PDB file of C-alpha atoms in Angstrom:
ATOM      1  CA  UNK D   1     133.051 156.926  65.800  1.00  0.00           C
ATOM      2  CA  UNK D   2     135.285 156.071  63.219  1.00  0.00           C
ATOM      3  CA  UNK D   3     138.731 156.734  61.365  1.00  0.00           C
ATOM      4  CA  UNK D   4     140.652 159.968  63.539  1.00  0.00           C
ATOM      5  CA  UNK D   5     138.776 162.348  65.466  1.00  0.00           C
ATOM      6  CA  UNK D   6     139.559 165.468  66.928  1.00  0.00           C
ATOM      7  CA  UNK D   7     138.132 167.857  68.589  1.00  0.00           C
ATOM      8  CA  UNK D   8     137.667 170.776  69.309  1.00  0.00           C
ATOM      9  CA  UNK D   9     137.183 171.684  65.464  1.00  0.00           C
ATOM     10  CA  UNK D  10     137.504 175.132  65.886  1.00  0.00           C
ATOM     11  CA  UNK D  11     139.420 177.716  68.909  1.00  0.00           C
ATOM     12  CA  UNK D  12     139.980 181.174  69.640  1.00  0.00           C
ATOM     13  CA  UNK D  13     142.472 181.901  72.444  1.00  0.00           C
ATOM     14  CA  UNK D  14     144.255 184.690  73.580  1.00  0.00           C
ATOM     15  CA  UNK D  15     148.051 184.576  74.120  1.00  0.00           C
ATOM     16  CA  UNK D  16     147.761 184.052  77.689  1.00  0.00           C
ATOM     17  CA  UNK D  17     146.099 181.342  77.480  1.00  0.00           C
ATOM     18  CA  UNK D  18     146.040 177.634  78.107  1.00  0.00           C
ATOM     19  CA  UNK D  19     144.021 174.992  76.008  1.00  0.00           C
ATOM     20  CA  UNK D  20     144.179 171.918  74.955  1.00  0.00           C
ATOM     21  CA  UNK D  21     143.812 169.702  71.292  1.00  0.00           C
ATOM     22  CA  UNK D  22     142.615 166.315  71.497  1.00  0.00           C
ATOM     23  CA  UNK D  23     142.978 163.596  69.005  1.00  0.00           C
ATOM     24  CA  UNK D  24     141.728 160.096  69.594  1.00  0.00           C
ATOM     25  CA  UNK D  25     141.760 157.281  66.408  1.00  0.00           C
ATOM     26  CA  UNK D  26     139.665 154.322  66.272  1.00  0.00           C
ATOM     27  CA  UNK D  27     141.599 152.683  63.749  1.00  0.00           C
ATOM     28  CA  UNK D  28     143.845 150.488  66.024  1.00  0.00           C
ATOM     29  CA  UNK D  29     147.336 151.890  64.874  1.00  0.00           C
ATOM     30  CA  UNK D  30     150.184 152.293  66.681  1.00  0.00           C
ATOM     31  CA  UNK D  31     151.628 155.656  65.526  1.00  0.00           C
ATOM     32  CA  UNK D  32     150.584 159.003  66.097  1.00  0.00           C
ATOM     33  CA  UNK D  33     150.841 162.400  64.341  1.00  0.00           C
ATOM     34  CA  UNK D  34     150.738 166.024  64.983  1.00  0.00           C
ATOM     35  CA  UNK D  35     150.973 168.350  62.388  1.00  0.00           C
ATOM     36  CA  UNK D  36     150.693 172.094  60.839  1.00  0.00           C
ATOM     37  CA  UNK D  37     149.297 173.197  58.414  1.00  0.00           C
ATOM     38  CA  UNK D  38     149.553 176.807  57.931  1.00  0.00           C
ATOM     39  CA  UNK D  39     148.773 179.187  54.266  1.00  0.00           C
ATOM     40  CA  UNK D  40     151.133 179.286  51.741  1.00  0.00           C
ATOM     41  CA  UNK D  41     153.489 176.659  53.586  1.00  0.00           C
ATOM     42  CA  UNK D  42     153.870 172.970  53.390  1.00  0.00           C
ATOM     43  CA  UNK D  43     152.391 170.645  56.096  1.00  0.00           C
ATOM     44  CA  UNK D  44     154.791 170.638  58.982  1.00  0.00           C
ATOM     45  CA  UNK D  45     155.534 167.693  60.789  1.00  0.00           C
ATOM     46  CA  UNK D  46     155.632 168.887  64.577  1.00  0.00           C
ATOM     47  CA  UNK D  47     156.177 165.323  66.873  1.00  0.00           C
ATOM     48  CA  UNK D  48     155.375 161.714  65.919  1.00  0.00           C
ATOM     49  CA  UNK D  49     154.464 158.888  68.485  1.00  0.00           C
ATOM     50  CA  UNK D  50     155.133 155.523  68.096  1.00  0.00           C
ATOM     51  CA  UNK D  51     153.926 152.831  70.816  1.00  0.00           C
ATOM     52  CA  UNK D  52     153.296 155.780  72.822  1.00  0.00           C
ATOM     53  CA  UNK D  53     157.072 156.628  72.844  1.00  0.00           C
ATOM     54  CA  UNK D  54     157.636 160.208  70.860  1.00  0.00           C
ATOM     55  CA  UNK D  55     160.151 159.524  68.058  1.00  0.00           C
ATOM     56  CA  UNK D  56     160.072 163.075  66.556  1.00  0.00           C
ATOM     57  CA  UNK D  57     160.060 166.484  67.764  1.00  0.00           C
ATOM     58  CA  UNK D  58     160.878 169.077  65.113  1.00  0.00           C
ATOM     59  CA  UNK D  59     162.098 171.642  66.813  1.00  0.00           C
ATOM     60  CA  UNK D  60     158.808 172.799  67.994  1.00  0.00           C
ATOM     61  CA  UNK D  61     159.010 175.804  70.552  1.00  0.00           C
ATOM     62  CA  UNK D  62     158.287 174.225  73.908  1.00  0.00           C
ATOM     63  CA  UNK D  63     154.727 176.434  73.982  1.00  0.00           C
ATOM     64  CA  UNK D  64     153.238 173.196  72.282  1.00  0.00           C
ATOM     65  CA  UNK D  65     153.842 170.319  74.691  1.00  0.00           C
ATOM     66  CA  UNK D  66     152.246 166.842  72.980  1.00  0.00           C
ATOM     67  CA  UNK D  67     151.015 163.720  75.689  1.00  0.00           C
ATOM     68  CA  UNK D  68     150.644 160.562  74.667  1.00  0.00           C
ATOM     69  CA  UNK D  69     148.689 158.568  77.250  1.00  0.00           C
ATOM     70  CA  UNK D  70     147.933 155.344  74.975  1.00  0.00           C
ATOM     71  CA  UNK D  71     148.096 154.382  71.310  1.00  0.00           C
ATOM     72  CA  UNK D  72     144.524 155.680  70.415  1.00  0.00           C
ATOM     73  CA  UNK D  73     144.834 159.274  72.112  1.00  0.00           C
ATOM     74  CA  UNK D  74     146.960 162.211  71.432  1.00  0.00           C
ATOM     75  CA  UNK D  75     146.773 165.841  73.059  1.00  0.00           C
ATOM     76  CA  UNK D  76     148.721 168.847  72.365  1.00  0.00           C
ATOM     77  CA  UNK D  77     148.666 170.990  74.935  1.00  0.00           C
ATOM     78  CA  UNK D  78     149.298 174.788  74.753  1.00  0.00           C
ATOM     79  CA  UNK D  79     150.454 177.742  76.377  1.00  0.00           C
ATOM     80  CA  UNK D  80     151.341 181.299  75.753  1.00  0.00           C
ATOM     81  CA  UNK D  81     151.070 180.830  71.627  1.00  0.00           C
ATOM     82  CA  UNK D  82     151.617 183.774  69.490  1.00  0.00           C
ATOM     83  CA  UNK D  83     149.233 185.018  66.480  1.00  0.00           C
ATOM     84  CA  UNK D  84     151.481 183.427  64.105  1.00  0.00           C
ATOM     85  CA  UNK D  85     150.732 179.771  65.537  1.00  0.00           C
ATOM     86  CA  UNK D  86     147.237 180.009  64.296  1.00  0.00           C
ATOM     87  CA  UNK D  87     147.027 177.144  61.466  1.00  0.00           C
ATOM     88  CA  UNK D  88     144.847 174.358  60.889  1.00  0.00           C
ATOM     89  CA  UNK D  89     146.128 171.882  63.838  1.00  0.00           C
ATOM     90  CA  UNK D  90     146.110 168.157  61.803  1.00  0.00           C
ATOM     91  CA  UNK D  91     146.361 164.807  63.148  1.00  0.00           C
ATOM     92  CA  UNK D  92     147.370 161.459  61.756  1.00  0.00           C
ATOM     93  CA  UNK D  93     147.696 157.803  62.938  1.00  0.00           C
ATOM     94  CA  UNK D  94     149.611 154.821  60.860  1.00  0.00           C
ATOM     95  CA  UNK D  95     150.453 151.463  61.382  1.00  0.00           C
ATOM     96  CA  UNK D  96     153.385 151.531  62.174  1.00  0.00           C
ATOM     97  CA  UNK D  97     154.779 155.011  62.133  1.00  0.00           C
ATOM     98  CA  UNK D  98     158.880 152.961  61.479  1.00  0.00           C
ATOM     99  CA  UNK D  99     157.266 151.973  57.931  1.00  0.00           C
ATOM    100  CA  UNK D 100     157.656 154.331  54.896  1.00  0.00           C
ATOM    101  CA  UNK D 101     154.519 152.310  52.960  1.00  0.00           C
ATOM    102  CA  UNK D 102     152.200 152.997  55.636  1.00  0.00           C
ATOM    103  CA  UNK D 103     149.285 155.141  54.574  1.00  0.00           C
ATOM    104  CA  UNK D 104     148.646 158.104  57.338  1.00  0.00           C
ATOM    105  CA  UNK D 105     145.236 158.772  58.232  1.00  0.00           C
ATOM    106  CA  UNK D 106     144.258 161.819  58.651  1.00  0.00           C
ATOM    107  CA  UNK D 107     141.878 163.956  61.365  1.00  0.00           C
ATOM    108  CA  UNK D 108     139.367 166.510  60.162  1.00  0.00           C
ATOM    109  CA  UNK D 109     142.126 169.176  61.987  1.00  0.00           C
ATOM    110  CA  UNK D 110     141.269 172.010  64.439  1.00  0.00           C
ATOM    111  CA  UNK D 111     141.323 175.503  63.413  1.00  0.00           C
ATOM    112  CA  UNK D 112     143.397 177.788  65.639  1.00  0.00           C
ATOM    113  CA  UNK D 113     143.330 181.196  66.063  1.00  0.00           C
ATOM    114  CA  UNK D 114     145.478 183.335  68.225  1.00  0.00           C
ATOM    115  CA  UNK D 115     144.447 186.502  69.122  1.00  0.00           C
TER     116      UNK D 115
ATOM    117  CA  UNK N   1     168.072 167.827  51.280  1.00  0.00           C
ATOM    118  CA  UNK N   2     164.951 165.499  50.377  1.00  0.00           C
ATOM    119  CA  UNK N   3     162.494 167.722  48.593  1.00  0.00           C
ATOM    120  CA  UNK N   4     159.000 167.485  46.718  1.00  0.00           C
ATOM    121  CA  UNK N   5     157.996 169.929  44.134  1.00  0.00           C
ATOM    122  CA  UNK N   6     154.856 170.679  42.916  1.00  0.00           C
ATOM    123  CA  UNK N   7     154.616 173.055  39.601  1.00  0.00           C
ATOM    124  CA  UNK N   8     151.915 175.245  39.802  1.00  0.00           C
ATOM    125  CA  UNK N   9     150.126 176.108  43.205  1.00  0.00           C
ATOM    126  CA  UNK N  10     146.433 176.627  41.276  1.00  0.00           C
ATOM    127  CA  UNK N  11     145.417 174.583  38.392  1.00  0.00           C
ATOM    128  CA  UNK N  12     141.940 175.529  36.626  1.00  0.00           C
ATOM    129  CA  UNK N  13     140.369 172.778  34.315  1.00  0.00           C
ATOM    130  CA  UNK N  14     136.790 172.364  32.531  1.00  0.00           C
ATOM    131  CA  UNK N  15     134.205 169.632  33.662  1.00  0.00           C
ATOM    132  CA  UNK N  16     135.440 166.816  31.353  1.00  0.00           C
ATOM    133  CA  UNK N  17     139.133 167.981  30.601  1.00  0.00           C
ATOM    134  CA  UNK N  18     141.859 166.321  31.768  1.00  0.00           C
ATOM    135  CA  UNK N  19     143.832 166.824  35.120  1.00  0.00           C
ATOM    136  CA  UNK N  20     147.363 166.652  35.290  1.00  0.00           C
ATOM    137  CA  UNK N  21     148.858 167.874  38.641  1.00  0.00           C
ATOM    138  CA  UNK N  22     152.707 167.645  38.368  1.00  0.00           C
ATOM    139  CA  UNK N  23     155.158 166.246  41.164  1.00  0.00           C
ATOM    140  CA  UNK N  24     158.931 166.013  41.159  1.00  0.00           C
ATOM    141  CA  UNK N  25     160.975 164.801  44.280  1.00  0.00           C
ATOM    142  CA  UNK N  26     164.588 165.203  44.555  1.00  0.00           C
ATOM    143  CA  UNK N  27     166.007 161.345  46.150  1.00  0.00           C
ATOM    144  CA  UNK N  28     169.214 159.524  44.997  1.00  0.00           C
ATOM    145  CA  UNK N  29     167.311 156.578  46.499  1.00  0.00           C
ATOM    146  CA  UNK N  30     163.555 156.362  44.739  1.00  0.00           C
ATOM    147  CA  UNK N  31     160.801 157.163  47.836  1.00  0.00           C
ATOM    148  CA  UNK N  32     157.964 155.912  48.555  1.00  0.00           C
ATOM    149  CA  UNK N  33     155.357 158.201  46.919  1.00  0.00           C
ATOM    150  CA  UNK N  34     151.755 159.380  47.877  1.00  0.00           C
ATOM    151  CA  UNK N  35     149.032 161.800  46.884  1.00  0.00           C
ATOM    152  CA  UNK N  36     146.523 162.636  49.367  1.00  0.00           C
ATOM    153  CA  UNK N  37     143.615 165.444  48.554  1.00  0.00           C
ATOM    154  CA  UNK N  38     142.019 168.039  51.190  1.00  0.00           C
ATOM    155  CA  UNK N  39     138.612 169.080  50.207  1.00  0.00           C
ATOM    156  CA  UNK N  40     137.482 172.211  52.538  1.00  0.00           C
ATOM    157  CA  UNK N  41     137.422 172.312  56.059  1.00  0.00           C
ATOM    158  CA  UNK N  42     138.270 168.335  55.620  1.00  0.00           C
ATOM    159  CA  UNK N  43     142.059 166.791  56.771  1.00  0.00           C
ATOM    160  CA  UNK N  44     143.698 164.700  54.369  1.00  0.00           C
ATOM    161  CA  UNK N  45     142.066 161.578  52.460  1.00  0.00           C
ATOM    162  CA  UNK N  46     144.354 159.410  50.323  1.00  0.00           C
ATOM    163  CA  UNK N  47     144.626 158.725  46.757  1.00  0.00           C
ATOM    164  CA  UNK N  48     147.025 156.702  45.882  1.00  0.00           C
ATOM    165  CA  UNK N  49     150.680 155.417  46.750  1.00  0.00           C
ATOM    166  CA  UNK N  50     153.751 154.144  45.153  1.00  0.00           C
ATOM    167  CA  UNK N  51     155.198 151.543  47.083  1.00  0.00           C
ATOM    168  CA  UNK N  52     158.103 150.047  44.274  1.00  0.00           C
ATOM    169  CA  UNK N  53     155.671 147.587  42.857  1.00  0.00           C
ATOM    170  CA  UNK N  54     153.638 148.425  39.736  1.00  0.00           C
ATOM    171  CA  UNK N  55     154.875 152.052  38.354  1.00  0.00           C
ATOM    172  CA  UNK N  56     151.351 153.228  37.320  1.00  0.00           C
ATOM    173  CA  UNK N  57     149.038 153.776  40.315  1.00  0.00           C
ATOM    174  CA  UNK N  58     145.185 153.354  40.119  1.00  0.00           C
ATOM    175  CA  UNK N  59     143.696 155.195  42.622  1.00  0.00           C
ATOM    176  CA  UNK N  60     140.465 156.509  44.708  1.00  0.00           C
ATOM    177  CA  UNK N  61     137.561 158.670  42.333  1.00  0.00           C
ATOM    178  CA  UNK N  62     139.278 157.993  38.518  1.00  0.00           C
ATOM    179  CA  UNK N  63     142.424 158.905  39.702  1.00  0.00           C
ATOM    180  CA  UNK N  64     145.914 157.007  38.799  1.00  0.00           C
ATOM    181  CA  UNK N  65     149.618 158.313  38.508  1.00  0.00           C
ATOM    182  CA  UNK N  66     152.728 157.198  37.233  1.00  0.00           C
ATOM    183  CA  UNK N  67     156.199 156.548  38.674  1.00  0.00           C
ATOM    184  CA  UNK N  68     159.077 157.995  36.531  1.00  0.00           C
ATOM    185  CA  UNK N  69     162.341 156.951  37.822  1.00  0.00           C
ATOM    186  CA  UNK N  70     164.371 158.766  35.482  1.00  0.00           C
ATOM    187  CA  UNK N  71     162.331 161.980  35.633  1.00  0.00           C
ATOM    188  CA  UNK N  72     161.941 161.510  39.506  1.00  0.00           C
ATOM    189  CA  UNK N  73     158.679 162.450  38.695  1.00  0.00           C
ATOM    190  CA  UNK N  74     154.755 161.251  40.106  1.00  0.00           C
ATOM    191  CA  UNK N  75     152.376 162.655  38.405  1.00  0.00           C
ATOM    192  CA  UNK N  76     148.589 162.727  38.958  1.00  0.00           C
ATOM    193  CA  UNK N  77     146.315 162.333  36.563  1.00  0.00           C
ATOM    194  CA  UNK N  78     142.332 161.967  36.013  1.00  0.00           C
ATOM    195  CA  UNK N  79     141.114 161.610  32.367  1.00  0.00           C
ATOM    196  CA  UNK N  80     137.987 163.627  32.986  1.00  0.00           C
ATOM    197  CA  UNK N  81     137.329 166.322  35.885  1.00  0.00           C
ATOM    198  CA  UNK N  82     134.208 166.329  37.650  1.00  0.00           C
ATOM    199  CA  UNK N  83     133.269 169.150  39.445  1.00  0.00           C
ATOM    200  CA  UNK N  84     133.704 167.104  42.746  1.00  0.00           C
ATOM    201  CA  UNK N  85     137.272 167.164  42.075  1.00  0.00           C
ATOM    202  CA  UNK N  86     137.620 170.483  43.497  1.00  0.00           C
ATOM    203  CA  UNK N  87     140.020 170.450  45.983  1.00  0.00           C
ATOM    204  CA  UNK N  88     143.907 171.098  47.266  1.00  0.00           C
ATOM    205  CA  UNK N  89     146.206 167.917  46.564  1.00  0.00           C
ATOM    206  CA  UNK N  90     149.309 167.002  48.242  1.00  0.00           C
ATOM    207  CA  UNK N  91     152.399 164.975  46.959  1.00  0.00           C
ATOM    208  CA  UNK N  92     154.451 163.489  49.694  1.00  0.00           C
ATOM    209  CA  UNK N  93     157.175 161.300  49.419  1.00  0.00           C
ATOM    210  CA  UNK N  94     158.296 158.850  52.720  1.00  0.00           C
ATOM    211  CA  UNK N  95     161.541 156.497  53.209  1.00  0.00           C
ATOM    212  CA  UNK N  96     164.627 159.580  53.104  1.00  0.00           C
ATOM    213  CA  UNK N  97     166.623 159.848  55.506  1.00  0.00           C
ATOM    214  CA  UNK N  98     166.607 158.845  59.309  1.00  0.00           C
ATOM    215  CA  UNK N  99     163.403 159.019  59.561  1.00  0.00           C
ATOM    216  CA  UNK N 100     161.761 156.109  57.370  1.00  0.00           C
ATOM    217  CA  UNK N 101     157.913 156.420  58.379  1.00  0.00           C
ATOM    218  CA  UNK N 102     157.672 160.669  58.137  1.00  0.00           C
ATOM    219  CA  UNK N 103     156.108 162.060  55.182  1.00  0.00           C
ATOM    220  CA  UNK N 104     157.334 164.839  53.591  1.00  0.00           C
ATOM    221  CA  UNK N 105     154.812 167.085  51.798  1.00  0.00           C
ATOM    222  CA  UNK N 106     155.007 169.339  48.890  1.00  0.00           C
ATOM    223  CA  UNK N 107     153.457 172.835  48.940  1.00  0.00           C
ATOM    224  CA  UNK N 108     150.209 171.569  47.736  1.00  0.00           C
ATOM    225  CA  UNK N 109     147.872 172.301  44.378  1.00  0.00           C
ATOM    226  CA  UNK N 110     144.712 173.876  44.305  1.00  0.00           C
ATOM    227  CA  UNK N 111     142.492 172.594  41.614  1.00  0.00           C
ATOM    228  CA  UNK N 112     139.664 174.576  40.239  1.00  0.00           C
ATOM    229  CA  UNK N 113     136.637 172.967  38.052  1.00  0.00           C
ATOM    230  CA  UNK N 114     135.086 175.002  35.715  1.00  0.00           C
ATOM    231  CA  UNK N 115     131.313 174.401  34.509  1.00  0.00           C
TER     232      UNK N 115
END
């Protein structure tokens, strides 16, 4: 495997339900990314991760709950979503996520749908 | 607040005419600039950056922009569209604010390549 991953690509879940997004890069970087991308609305930065420490949250509703076990895996975990949190689920990794001239890489994103 | 603009959410183009996808940012303080381009069901793949060296940017697939201090602008241009050029592209700037290493995106362009 190569570059970012995630999986799965696509997921249908009802509002009372709990799953989980997984995002692993094999690029050796040190800062993570989660990020939404919904129609008709920029890309929205949810929480960064940098050295495994989370540097951003913002203002996600506490139904999306990132974990950050090590510098090459990132999860976002979630819980009692509503339909208006389905989006295209992105993530990135950078170098060093403290350096504006670092180039994000970007995952192949996982399509959400809440039902 | 820190802002990018892009004019014109759909751009349509023959195969051979020139591209020119238009991005402003609003900064006292010139960013750090990037274009990345999402082809379907794909995350983001970068083109090019502007990282205060040379003002012209040669990018990824023909593609090359210039940095416009005075017009605070960075746009993206591509001499001669090819139909693989299809795609949505981003403008993000990085380096406002607290938060050095976040990107902030613009609303995105959706370019269209006519036969």
């Amino acid at each position: 495997e190569t570059g970012v991953t995630q999986t799965p690509r696509h997921l249908v879940m009802g509002m009372t339900n709990k799953k989980s997004l997984k995002c692993e890069q094999h690029l050796g970087h040190n800062a993570m990314y989660w990020y939404k991308q919904s129609a008709k609305k920029p890309l929205e930065l949810m929480f960064v991760y940098n050295f495994k420490e989370q540097t951003e949250n913002n203002s996600v509703p506490s139904r999306f709950s990132p974990e950050c076990p090590n510098s090459s895996h990132l999860f976002l975990h979630l819980h009692t979503l509503q339909p208006e949190d389905s989006a295209l689920y992105l993530c990135a990794s950078s170098q060093d996520g403290l350096d504006p001239r670092d180039t994000q890489y970007f995952g192949p994103g996982t399509r959400l749908t809440v039902l | 607040a820190q802002s990018v603009t892009q004019l014109g959410s759909h751009v349509s183009v023959s195969e051979g005419a020139l591209v020119l996808l238009r991005c402003n940012y609003s900064s006292s303080v010139p960013p750090y600039l990037f274009w990345y381009v999402q082809y379907p069901n794909q995350g983001l793949q970068l083109l090019l950056k502007y990282t205060s060296a040379a003002t012209l940017v040669k990018g990824i697939n023909g593609f090359e922009a210039e940095f416009k201090k005075s017009e605070t602008s960075f746009h993206l241009t591509k001499p001669s569209a090819h139909m693989s050029d299809a795609a949505e592209y981003f403008c993000a700037v990085s380096g406002l604010g607290g938060s050095q290493g976040n990107l902030i995106f613009g609303k995105g362009t959706k370019l269209s390549v006519k036969p």
